[in-house]
Amino acid sequence: METPTGTPTRTAAARWAALMAARAVPDEILAHAPASPYRQDPERFRAAAEPPDTPSRRAAVAVLAASSDRTVLDVGCGAGAASLALVGEARHVVGVDPASDMLAAFVRACLEWDMPYQGVLGSWPEALPDTGTADLVLCHHVGYDTGDLAAFAAGLTAAARVGVVMEIHATHPQAWLDPFWDRFHGVRRPAPPTADDALAVLTELGVEPEVQRWTAEPRPVEDPDVRAARVTRRLCLPPERAGEVAEALATHDGPTAPPAERVTFSWRP
Ligand SMILES: C[S@@+](CC[C@H](N)C(=O)[O-])C[C@H]1O[C@@H](n2cnc3c(N)ncnc32)[C@H](O)[C@@H]1O
């Protein structure tokens, strides 16, 4: 695509795809990684016993209040933190996730909370024919997992009968690791995608979401050894280098966790 003056321009969707592609782990590092840097630990995504009163939860409750069936589709459900915050509000939840350990944790949590559920193993948006539609489509913290945000978000809209609530970090949640990629691998990463880039993709799709920017409560303090082991894996380093990583984290002059700033996008299909 070109402007009338001949200057090349890019769509917001193409910009998002390029920003995400530029952050991919280089093939030669990935090939030697002792474990997948992408695997997430379901324990870290457990639903809170007392759901936090966040703008995302309030937006979801408003959608359910306007719906007759009170059905929920949780895209990238992980262990169910987003949908299980709606126990007592939702009547049935479908969780979809490509990670079988996450989906198993979602199923356990639904049984524990006595929430009628269906689990679907699959990736969004390809899994849409298997999940079907729901009154409320929720999607928390998955946006930065996809290079094709336009197709992903269009799928959310297509699946929603009453409303969509999408929550993401204000900036890519792994961007704080960039100085460590440089330090341990000499990999310099470009500026990360942000929620504003995601908003531009939604706008390009014709979606005019309500946008709420807010700050999440801090996560509980984590055992430093557990944290160092996780960061070591994320950096594709062998477990025996966890001590070095712990030292680097302890002495780093900058953020050592994802940002607390969150953005909730909500829209009607
Ligand atoms: C950071 S976790 C968030 C889990 C949960 N939504 C929460 O907020 O606690 C991201 C989840 O999205 C899943 N995921 C990544 N890409 C996906 C895709 N294309 N379709 C569906 N789920 C995806 C991952 O397997 C993981 O369980």
XYZ file of N, CA, C and O in Angstrom, residues 42-216:
700
model
N 0.808 -23.559 34.538
C -0.605 -23.331 34.898
C -0.772 -22.802 36.321
O -1.693 -22.022 36.577
N 0.124 -23.192 37.225
C 0.008 -22.727 38.621
C -0.002 -21.201 38.725
O -0.657 -20.621 39.580
N 0.764 -20.560 37.837
C 0.859 -19.089 37.887
C -0.410 -18.408 37.389
O -0.566 -17.207 37.507
N -1.306 -19.196 36.779
C -2.504 -18.593 36.183
C -3.775 -19.086 36.855
O -4.862 -18.987 36.290
N -3.632 -19.616 38.061
C -4.810 -20.113 38.799
C -5.792 -18.974 39.075
O -5.377 -17.836 39.331
N -7.080 -19.308 39.078
C -8.099 -18.307 39.428
C -7.940 -17.940 40.908
O -7.673 -18.814 41.742
N -8.102 -16.661 41.201
C -8.000 -16.211 42.598
C -9.232 -16.691 43.371
O -10.334 -16.761 42.820
N -9.033 -17.027 44.644
C -10.159 -17.481 45.478
C -11.202 -16.362 45.569
O -12.404 -16.611 45.528
N -10.728 -15.124 45.654
C -11.614 -13.957 45.703
C -11.326 -13.151 44.438
O -10.262 -12.525 44.340
N -12.213 -13.178 43.419
C -11.846 -12.504 42.166
C -11.628 -11.011 42.369
O -12.449 -10.354 43.012
N -10.511 -10.475 41.848
C -10.280 -9.044 41.979
C -11.335 -8.244 41.201
O -11.766 -8.667 40.126
N -11.737 -7.113 41.772
C -12.748 -6.264 41.134
C -12.041 -5.353 40.132
O -11.613 -4.251 40.463
N -11.880 -5.828 38.908
C -11.119 -5.087 37.900
C -12.066 -4.519 36.843
O -13.209 -4.983 36.710
N -11.602 -3.549 36.042
C -12.424 -3.068 34.928
C -12.839 -4.193 33.984
O -13.947 -4.167 33.433
N -11.975 -5.197 33.797
C -12.341 -6.308 32.896
C -13.494 -7.107 33.483
O -14.434 -7.491 32.760
N -13.430 -7.377 34.782
C -14.519 -8.160 35.386
C -15.824 -7.355 35.336
O -16.876 -7.902 35.011
N -15.735 -6.055 35.618
C -16.955 -5.232 35.604
C -17.554 -5.180 34.190
O -18.770 -5.256 34.018
N -16.689 -5.077 33.189
C -17.187 -5.056 31.799
C -17.849 -6.392 31.462
O -18.897 -6.432 30.789
N -17.265 -7.492 31.949
C -17.835 -8.823 31.679
C -19.193 -8.975 32.367
O -20.148 -9.489 31.770
N -19.283 -8.508 33.588
C -20.550 -8.615 34.329
C -21.627 -7.790 33.608
O -22.779 -8.221 33.499
N -21.250 -6.638 33.052
C -22.224 -5.800 32.329
C -22.730 -6.528 31.086
O -23.924 -6.471 30.758
N -21.838 -7.235 30.386
C -22.272 -7.991 29.202
C -23.230 -9.095 29.628
O -24.300 -9.290 29.024
N -22.891 -9.818 30.704
C -23.757 -10.921 31.142
C -25.119 -10.403 31.597
O -26.144 -11.058 31.391
N -25.122 -9.213 32.184
C -26.392 -8.638 32.646
C -27.308 -8.346 31.463
O -28.534 -8.333 31.602
N -26.698 -8.110 30.280
C -27.497 -7.805 29.079
C -27.791 -9.064 28.267
O -28.338 -8.975 27.167
N -27.404 -10.218 28.782
C -27.575 -11.445 27.993
C -28.638 -12.336 28.624
O -28.906 -12.234 29.826
N -29.216 -13.219 27.818
C -30.258 -14.088 28.377
C -29.670 -15.425 28.809
O -30.060 -15.987 29.824
N -28.671 -15.916 28.056
C -28.137 -17.258 28.314
C -26.994 -17.275 29.321
O -26.703 -18.304 29.914
N -26.288 -16.170 29.451
C -25.131 -16.021 30.349
C -24.057 -17.084 30.058
O -23.479 -17.662 30.964
N -23.827 -17.326 28.751
C -22.760 -18.246 28.378
C -21.482 -17.461 28.087
O -21.531 -16.321 27.611
N -20.327 -18.111 28.398
C -19.030 -17.440 28.265
C -18.098 -18.321 27.441
O -18.076 -19.543 27.617
N -17.343 -17.683 26.560
C -16.253 -18.369 25.862
C -14.963 -17.682 26.306
O -14.816 -16.466 26.144
N -14.049 -18.449 26.902
C -12.788 -17.902 27.419
C -11.679 -18.347 26.466
O -11.271 -19.519 26.470
N -11.207 -17.408 25.654
C -10.221 -17.725 24.613
C -8.809 -17.593 25.195
O -8.431 -16.530 25.695
N -8.032 -18.684 25.110
C -6.728 -18.720 25.784
C -6.983 -18.754 27.286
O -6.439 -17.965 28.041
N -7.822 -19.729 27.667
C -8.362 -19.732 29.045
C -7.289 -19.963 30.091
O -7.470 -19.583 31.252
N -6.134 -20.578 29.700
C -5.157 -20.913 30.732
C -5.846 -21.743 31.805
O -6.624 -22.666 31.504
N -5.622 -21.422 33.064
C -6.242 -22.177 34.163
C -7.599 -21.584 34.552
O -8.160 -21.960 35.581
N -8.109 -20.640 33.752
C -9.484 -20.168 33.942
C -9.641 -18.912 34.779
O -10.757 -18.589 35.206
N -8.550 -18.168 34.990
C -8.636 -16.999 35.888
C -9.703 -15.995 35.429
O -10.436 -15.433 36.256
N -9.815 -15.776 34.123
C -10.759 -14.753 33.632
C -12.198 -15.216 33.808
O -13.053 -14.487 34.322
N -12.490 -16.455 33.371
C -13.897 -16.892 33.396
C -14.339 -17.308 34.797
O -15.505 -17.100 35.166
N -13.413 -17.867 35.590
C -13.840 -18.294 36.928
C -14.016 -17.109 37.873
O -14.595 -17.254 38.952
N -13.574 -15.932 37.448
C -13.897 -14.712 38.215
C -15.386 -14.395 38.075
O -15.897 -13.499 38.741
N -16.079 -15.153 37.204
C -17.502 -14.884 36.952
C -18.404 -15.968 37.544
O -19.571 -16.087 37.151
N -17.873 -16.748 38.475
C -18.708 -17.742 39.165
C -19.866 -16.990 39.826
O -19.671 -15.940 40.443
N -21.076 -17.510 39.648
C -22.249 -16.828 40.215
C -22.882 -15.869 39.210
O -24.029 -15.471 39.379
N -22.134 -15.479 38.169
C -22.649 -14.573 37.123
C -22.883 -15.342 35.827
O -23.876 -15.110 35.137
N -21.941 -16.250 35.499
C -22.040 -17.008 34.247
C -22.753 -18.332 34.513
O -22.659 -18.885 35.606
N -23.426 -18.834 33.468
C -24.141 -20.114 33.619
C -23.324 -21.277 33.056
O -23.409 -22.391 33.540
N -22.519 -20.997 32.030
C -21.729 -22.063 31.386
C -20.513 -21.425 30.735
O -20.621 -20.348 30.153
N -19.371 -22.099 30.849
C -18.134 -21.554 30.277
C -17.498 -22.568 29.346
O -17.337 -23.744 29.717
N -17.120 -22.107 28.148
C -16.281 -22.913 27.250
C -14.884 -22.299 27.311
O -14.720 -21.094 27.092
N -13.892 -23.132 27.633
C -12.501 -22.661 27.645
C -11.764 -23.271 26.478
O -11.886 -24.479 26.230
N -11.014 -22.453 25.745
C -10.222 -22.981 24.619
C -8.771 -22.571 24.813
O -8.476 -21.418 25.133
N -7.885 -23.543 24.642
C -6.452 -23.275 24.818
C -5.676 -24.378 24.089
O -6.089 -25.535 24.115
N -4.545 -24.021 23.440
C -3.765 -25.059 22.754
C -2.860 -25.849 23.691
O -2.297 -26.863 23.287
N -2.699 -25.391 24.939
C -1.786 -26.076 25.876
C -2.594 -27.062 26.720
O -3.477 -26.653 27.488
N -2.274 -28.359 26.584
C -3.099 -29.371 27.260
C -2.988 -29.259 28.780
O -3.964 -29.513 29.489
N -1.802 -28.854 29.304
C -1.702 -28.737 30.772
C -2.551 -27.563 31.283
O -3.153 -27.630 32.359
N -2.632 -26.488 30.483
C -3.487 -25.361 30.865
C -4.957 -25.793 30.839
O -5.719 -25.499 31.768
N -5.331 -26.506 29.780
C -6.734 -26.909 29.661
C -7.110 -27.868 30.802
O -8.212 -27.776 31.364
N -6.178 -28.750 31.178
C -6.442 -29.666 32.302
C -6.634 -28.863 33.590
O -7.514 -29.170 34.412
N -5.843 -27.802 33.757
C -5.982 -26.959 34.960
C -7.323 -26.215 34.934
O -7.973 -26.029 35.973
N -7.752 -25.802 33.724
C -9.061 -25.143 33.566
C -10.179 -26.110 33.988
O -11.081 -25.736 34.748
N -10.091 -27.347 33.524
C -11.125 -28.341 33.847
C -11.155 -28.583 35.360
O -12.229 -28.585 35.981
N -9.976 -28.747 35.966
C -9.928 -28.971 37.433
C -10.565 -27.797 38.169
O -11.321 -27.966 39.113
N -10.247 -26.577 37.710
C -10.767 -25.387 38.390
C -12.291 -25.304 38.249
O -12.997 -24.966 39.211
N -12.817 -25.644 37.064
C -14.276 -25.611 36.870
C -14.953 -26.614 37.797
O -15.999 -26.312 38.399
N -14.341 -27.797 37.939
C -14.926 -28.811 38.833
C -14.878 -28.304 40.278
O -15.850 -28.420 41.026
N -13.740 -27.713 40.639
C -13.555 -27.204 42.008
C -14.589 -26.111 42.334
O -15.122 -26.050 43.427
N -14.871 -25.261 41.324
C -15.783 -24.136 41.544
C -17.229 -24.468 41.158
O -18.094 -23.604 41.193
N -17.437 -25.726 40.735
C -18.779 -26.161 40.368
C -19.354 -25.309 39.222
O -20.529 -24.923 39.244
N -18.511 -24.994 38.259
C -18.921 -24.192 37.100
C -19.149 -25.141 35.914
O -18.221 -25.838 35.501
N -20.359 -25.208 35.360
C -20.568 -26.039 34.170
C -19.633 -25.576 33.037
O -19.524 -24.372 32.784
N -18.967 -26.529 32.379
C -17.899 -26.143 31.455
C -17.800 -27.090 30.274
O -18.307 -28.210 30.300
N -17.088 -26.623 29.254
C -16.578 -27.489 28.186
C -15.164 -27.026 27.888
O -14.910 -25.811 27.832
N -14.241 -27.958 27.757
C -12.863 -27.604 27.409
C -12.610 -27.968 25.956
O -12.995 -29.047 25.505
N -11.989 -27.066 25.212
C -11.663 -27.326 23.803
C -10.161 -27.128 23.631
O -9.633 -26.048 23.934
N -9.487 -28.171 23.162
C -8.055 -28.064 22.907
C -7.877 -27.501 21.501
O -8.257 -28.149 20.518
N -7.343 -26.311 21.403
C -7.176 -25.726 20.071
C -6.699 -24.299 20.147
O -6.630 -23.701 21.217
N -6.333 -23.774 18.982
C -5.809 -22.409 18.857
C -6.874 -21.508 18.253
O -7.603 -21.931 17.345
N -6.888 -20.292 18.736
C -7.778 -19.287 18.188
C -7.098 -18.589 17.021
O -5.881 -18.345 17.119
N -7.794 -18.225 15.964
C -9.234 -18.345 15.725
C -9.651 -19.658 15.050
O -10.832 -19.872 14.829
N -8.663 -20.546 14.774
C -9.000 -21.771 14.024
C -10.032 -22.620 14.774
O -10.793 -23.374 14.174
N -10.047 -22.511 16.117
C -10.917 -23.367 16.933
C -12.371 -22.898 16.967
O -13.221 -23.583 17.544
N -12.657 -21.762 16.345
C -14.028 -21.213 16.416
C -15.124 -22.228 16.044
O -16.128 -22.328 16.757
N -14.932 -23.033 14.978
C -16.000 -24.000 14.672
C -16.224 -25.002 15.807
O -17.322 -25.529 15.961
N -15.195 -25.265 16.618
C -15.346 -26.240 17.712
C -15.922 -25.610 18.979
O -16.539 -26.292 19.794
N -15.679 -24.316 19.160
C -16.170 -23.685 20.396
C -17.607 -23.205 20.240
O -18.361 -23.173 21.201
N -17.970 -22.812 19.030
C -19.257 -22.164 18.830
C -19.250 -20.767 19.424
O -18.193 -20.255 19.843
N -20.410 -20.146 19.460
C -20.524 -18.769 19.935
C -20.935 -18.752 21.410
O -21.315 -19.772 21.972
N -20.860 -17.573 22.016
C -21.287 -17.403 23.412
C -21.781 -15.971 23.573
O -21.458 -15.099 22.757
N -22.529 -15.736 24.641
C -22.985 -14.361 24.881
C -21.780 -13.440 25.107
O -21.674 -12.371 24.525
N -20.879 -13.905 25.971
C -19.694 -13.109 26.321
C -18.450 -13.847 25.854
O -18.267 -15.030 26.182
N -17.591 -13.161 25.114
C -16.285 -13.724 24.764
C -15.225 -12.966 25.554
O -15.130 -11.736 25.461
N -14.464 -13.713 26.330
C -13.398 -13.152 27.150
C -12.058 -13.543 26.558
O -11.923 -14.677 26.087
N -11.094 -12.666 26.648
C -9.754 -13.042 26.203
C -8.750 -12.221 26.997
O -8.547 -11.032 26.724
N -8.143 -12.860 28.007
C -7.205 -12.145 28.870
C -5.769 -12.613 28.615
O -5.466 -13.806 28.717
N -4.933 -11.661 28.269
C -3.487 -11.919 28.179
C -3.102 -12.940 27.124
O -2.264 -13.801 27.374
N -3.724 -12.841 25.971
C -3.359 -13.709 24.846
C -2.955 -12.866 23.639
O -2.278 -13.343 22.744
N -3.350 -11.599 23.623
C -3.120 -10.749 22.450
C -1.668 -10.748 21.994
O -1.387 -10.810 20.791
N -0.724 -10.707 22.952
C 0.694 -10.662 22.573
C 1.230 -12.042 22.204
O 2.433 -12.203 21.984
N 0.342 -13.052 22.174
C 0.768 -14.391 21.737
C 0.502 -14.598 20.258
O 0.792 -15.670 19.733
N -0.112 -13.618 19.599
C -0.444 -13.841 18.194
C 0.160 -12.769 17.298
O 0.146 -11.588 17.637
N 0.665 -13.216 16.149
C 1.171 -12.266 15.161
C 0.037 -11.719 14.304
O 0.122 -10.616 13.773
N -1.014 -12.509 14.179
C -2.144 -12.090 13.339
C -3.289 -11.617 14.237
O -4.312 -12.302 14.384
N -3.083 -10.439 14.833
C -4.080 -9.932 15.789
C -5.397 -9.603 15.093
O -6.465 -9.709 15.703
N -5.325 -9.220 13.815
C -6.572 -8.863 13.108
C -7.481 -10.085 12.997
O -8.671 -10.015 13.346
N -6.946 -11.220 12.558
C -7.772 -12.431 12.434
C -8.220 -12.908 13.811
O -9.354 -13.364 13.992
N -7.318 -12.772 14.774
C -7.623 -13.202 16.142
C -8.812 -12.401 16.688
O -9.783 -12.966 17.198
N -8.733 -11.070 16.565
C -9.790 -10.207 17.123
C -11.086 -10.328 16.313
O -12.182 -10.299 16.886
N -10.958 -10.497 14.993
C -12.171 -10.677 14.176
C -12.892 -11.952 14.622
O -14.126 -12.006 14.666
N -12.121 -12.975 14.988
C -12.709 -14.218 15.497
C -13.439 -13.991 16.814
O -14.514 -14.559 17.049
N -12.881 -13.146 17.674
C -13.551 -12.856 18.956
C -14.918 -12.217 18.681
O -15.927 -12.591 19.284
N -14.928 -11.241 17.752
C -16.187 -10.559 17.421
C -17.193 -11.552 16.836
O -18.381 -11.537 17.203
N -16.693 -12.429 15.952
C -17.598 -13.382 15.287
C -18.215 -14.358 16.293
O -19.327 -14.839 16.085
N -17.479 -14.637 17.380
C -17.965 -15.637 18.349
C -18.903 -15.040 19.394
O -19.541 -15.781 20.139
N -18.966 -13.699 19.464
C -19.708 -13.065 20.564
C -21.131 -12.720 20.146
O -21.345 -12.084 19.112
N -22.105 -13.115 20.962
C -23.493 -12.726 20.680
C -23.827 -11.381 21.326
O -24.630 -10.625 20.827
N -23.211 -11.083 22.472
C -23.553 -9.826 23.167
C -22.333 -8.906 23.357
O -22.431 -7.702 23.163
N -21.189 -9.455 23.745
C -20.042 -8.578 23.965
C -18.722 -9.322 24.055
O -18.678 -10.531 24.305
N -17.645 -8.564 23.847
C -16.271 -9.088 23.944
C -15.535 -8.265 25.000
O -15.681 -7.031 25.037
N -14.756 -8.934 25.838
C -13.878 -8.224 26.780
C -12.473 -8.801 26.604
O -12.252 -9.999 26.792
N -11.568 -7.927 26.218
C -10.186 -8.350 25.969
C -9.269 -7.550 26.885
O -9.322 -6.315 26.892
N -8.454 -8.255 27.653
C -7.508 -7.556 28.551
C -6.086 -7.872 28.099
O -5.768 -9.032 27.819
N -5.260 -6.829 28.027
C -3.838 -7.060 27.713
C -2.981 -6.135 28.572
O -3.478 -5.171 29.159
N -1.691 -6.467 28.648
C -0.754 -5.552 29.301
C -0.612 -4.288 28.432
O -0.790 -4.359 27.208
N -0.243 -3.192 29.077
C -0.078 -1.942 28.318
C 1.069 -2.047 27.326
O 1.070 -1.381 26.292
N 2.037 -2.900 27.648
C 3.122 -3.162 26.702
C 3.452 -4.648 26.777
O 3.065 -5.325 27.733
N 4.130 -5.166 25.769
C 4.394 -6.608 25.702
C 4.955 -7.109 27.048
O 5.953 -6.582 27.544
N 4.301 -8.135 27.630
C 4.668 -8.519 29.002
C 6.062 -9.133 29.134
O 6.573 -9.261 30.251
N 6.690 -9.503 28.012
C 8.049 -10.067 28.095
C 9.123 -9.035 27.745
O 10.310 -9.364 27.728
N 8.705 -7.792 27.485
C 9.688 -6.791 27.047
C 10.711 -6.480 28.138
O 11.846 -6.094 27.836
N 10.334 -6.689 29.399
C 11.305 -6.419 30.474
C 12.516 -7.351 30.391
O 13.585 -7.048 30.928
N 12.353 -8.479 29.663
C 13.467 -9.429 29.511
C 14.486 -8.972 28.462
O 15.558 -9.570 28.354
N 14.157 -7.938 27.684
C 15.018 -7.555 26.565
C 16.478 -7.301 26.974
O 17.398 -7.762 26.292
N 16.729 -6.583 28.090
C 18.139 -6.383 28.480
C 18.855 -7.704 28.785
O 20.073 -7.815 28.596
N 18.083 -8.704 29.230
C 18.696 -10.000 29.542
C 18.984 -10.795 28.268
O 19.936 -11.562 28.213
N 18.162 -10.615 27.227
C 18.466 -11.224 25.928
C 19.775 -10.656 25.382
O 20.594 -11.389 24.817
N 19.958 -9.372 25.595
C 21.190 -8.730 25.140
C 22.377 -9.260 25.959
O 23.393 -9.687 25.412
N 22.201 -9.285 27.272
C 23.296 -9.677 28.157
C 23.740 -11.136 27.936
O 24.928 -11.430 27.879
N 22.771 -12.050 27.795
C 23.128 -13.476 27.718
C 23.323 -13.983 26.291
O 23.973 -15.001 26.083
N 22.734 -13.294 25.308
C 22.819 -13.812 23.931
C 23.315 -12.760 22.936
O 23.469 -13.082 21.755
N 23.454 -11.504 23.381
C 23.817 -10.454 22.429
C 22.699 -10.162 21.443
O 22.934 -9.644 20.352
N 21.466 -10.508 21.805
C 20.326 -10.247 20.914
C 19.693 -8.925 21.319
O 19.226 -8.783 22.450
N 19.711 -7.968 20.405
C 19.087 -6.652 20.670
C 17.685 -6.665 20.100
O 17.521 -6.853 18.896
N 16.722 -6.478 20.976
C 15.344 -6.512 20.488
C 14.810 -5.108 20.257
O 15.124 -4.203 21.032
N 13.998 -4.946 19.199
C 13.429 -3.619 18.931
C 12.327 -3.293 19.931
O 11.944 -4.142 20.743
N 11.825 -2.075 19.865
C 10.753 -1.648 20.777
C 9.575 -2.620 20.650
O 9.234 -3.061 19.545
N 8.952 -2.952 21.773
C 7.869 -3.945 21.743
C 6.545 -3.351 21.290
O 6.338 -2.140 21.349
N 5.610 -4.210 20.863
C 4.257 -3.728 20.601
C 3.572 -3.326 21.901
O 3.929 -3.828 22.979
N 2.620 -2.426 21.788
C 1.909 -1.928 22.963
C 0.396 -2.049 22.741
O -0.066 -2.355 21.627
N -0.341 -1.729 23.811
C -1.808 -1.761 23.703
C -2.296 -0.739 22.672
O -3.349 -0.938 22.055
N -1.542 0.339 22.465
C -1.955 1.312 21.439
C -1.853 0.700 20.042
O -2.678 0.989 19.163
N -0.837 -0.144 19.846
C -0.729 -0.843 18.554
C -1.912 -1.796 18.377
O -2.443 -1.943 17.272
N -2.307 -2.448 19.478
C -3.467 -3.360 19.407
C -4.734 -2.570 19.115
O -5.568 -2.986 18.291
N -4.858 -1.411 19.758
C -6.044 -0.571 19.528
C -6.129 -0.161 18.059
O -7.217 -0.135 17.465
N -4.970 0.146 17.468
C -4.968 0.535 16.041
C -5.476 -0.625 15.172
O -6.198 -0.406 14.193
N -5.124 -1.846 15.554
C -5.608 -3.012 14.776
C -7.122 -3.141 14.918
O -7.840 -3.353 13.929
N -7.614 -2.972 16.136
C -9.068 -3.065 16.353
C -9.784 -1.977 15.552
O -10.810 -2.235 14.900
N -9.246 -0.767 15.598
C -9.870 0.357 14.890
C -9.926 0.066 13.389
O -10.933 0.317 12.723
N -8.826 -0.484 12.884
C -8.763 -0.823 11.458
C -9.834 -1.848 11.074
O -10.336 -1.853 9.946
N -10.186 -2.706 12.056
C -11.222 -3.720 11.802
C -12.627 -3.130 11.866
O -13.607 -3.833 11.651
N -12.707 -1.861 12.286
C -14.029 -1.241 12.425
C -14.597 -1.390 13.829
O -15.742 -1.022 14.083
N -13.785 -1.931 14.739
C -14.225 -2.072 16.132
C -13.920 -0.755 16.851
O -12.835 -0.203 16.687
N -14.891 -0.267 17.604
C -14.641 0.947 18.391
C -14.803 0.572 19.854
O -15.864 0.776 20.450
N -13.752 0.006 20.449
C -13.914 -0.514 21.806
C -13.946 0.599 22.838
O -13.379 1.678 22.634
N -14.596 0.295 23.964
C -14.373 1.131 25.144
C -12.986 0.745 25.660
O -12.640 -0.446 25.693
N -12.191 1.751 26.027
C -10.807 1.482 26.448
C -10.638 1.943 27.886
O -10.876 3.107 28.203
N -10.253 1.008 28.759
C -10.007 1.374 30.165
C -8.565 1.017 30.501
O -8.153 -0.130 30.328
N -7.820 2.007 30.996
C -6.413 1.790 31.371
C -6.350 1.782 32.881
O -6.912 2.670 33.531
N -5.657 0.796 33.442
C -5.660 0.643 34.895
C -4.384 -0.077 35.337
O -3.585 -0.539 34.518
N -4.217 -0.143 36.654
C -3.012 -0.763 37.214
C -3.418 -1.948 38.075
O -4.263 -1.805 38.968
N -2.835 -3.105 37.804
C -3.187 -4.324 38.547
C -2.465 -4.356 39.893
O -1.393 -3.754 40.053
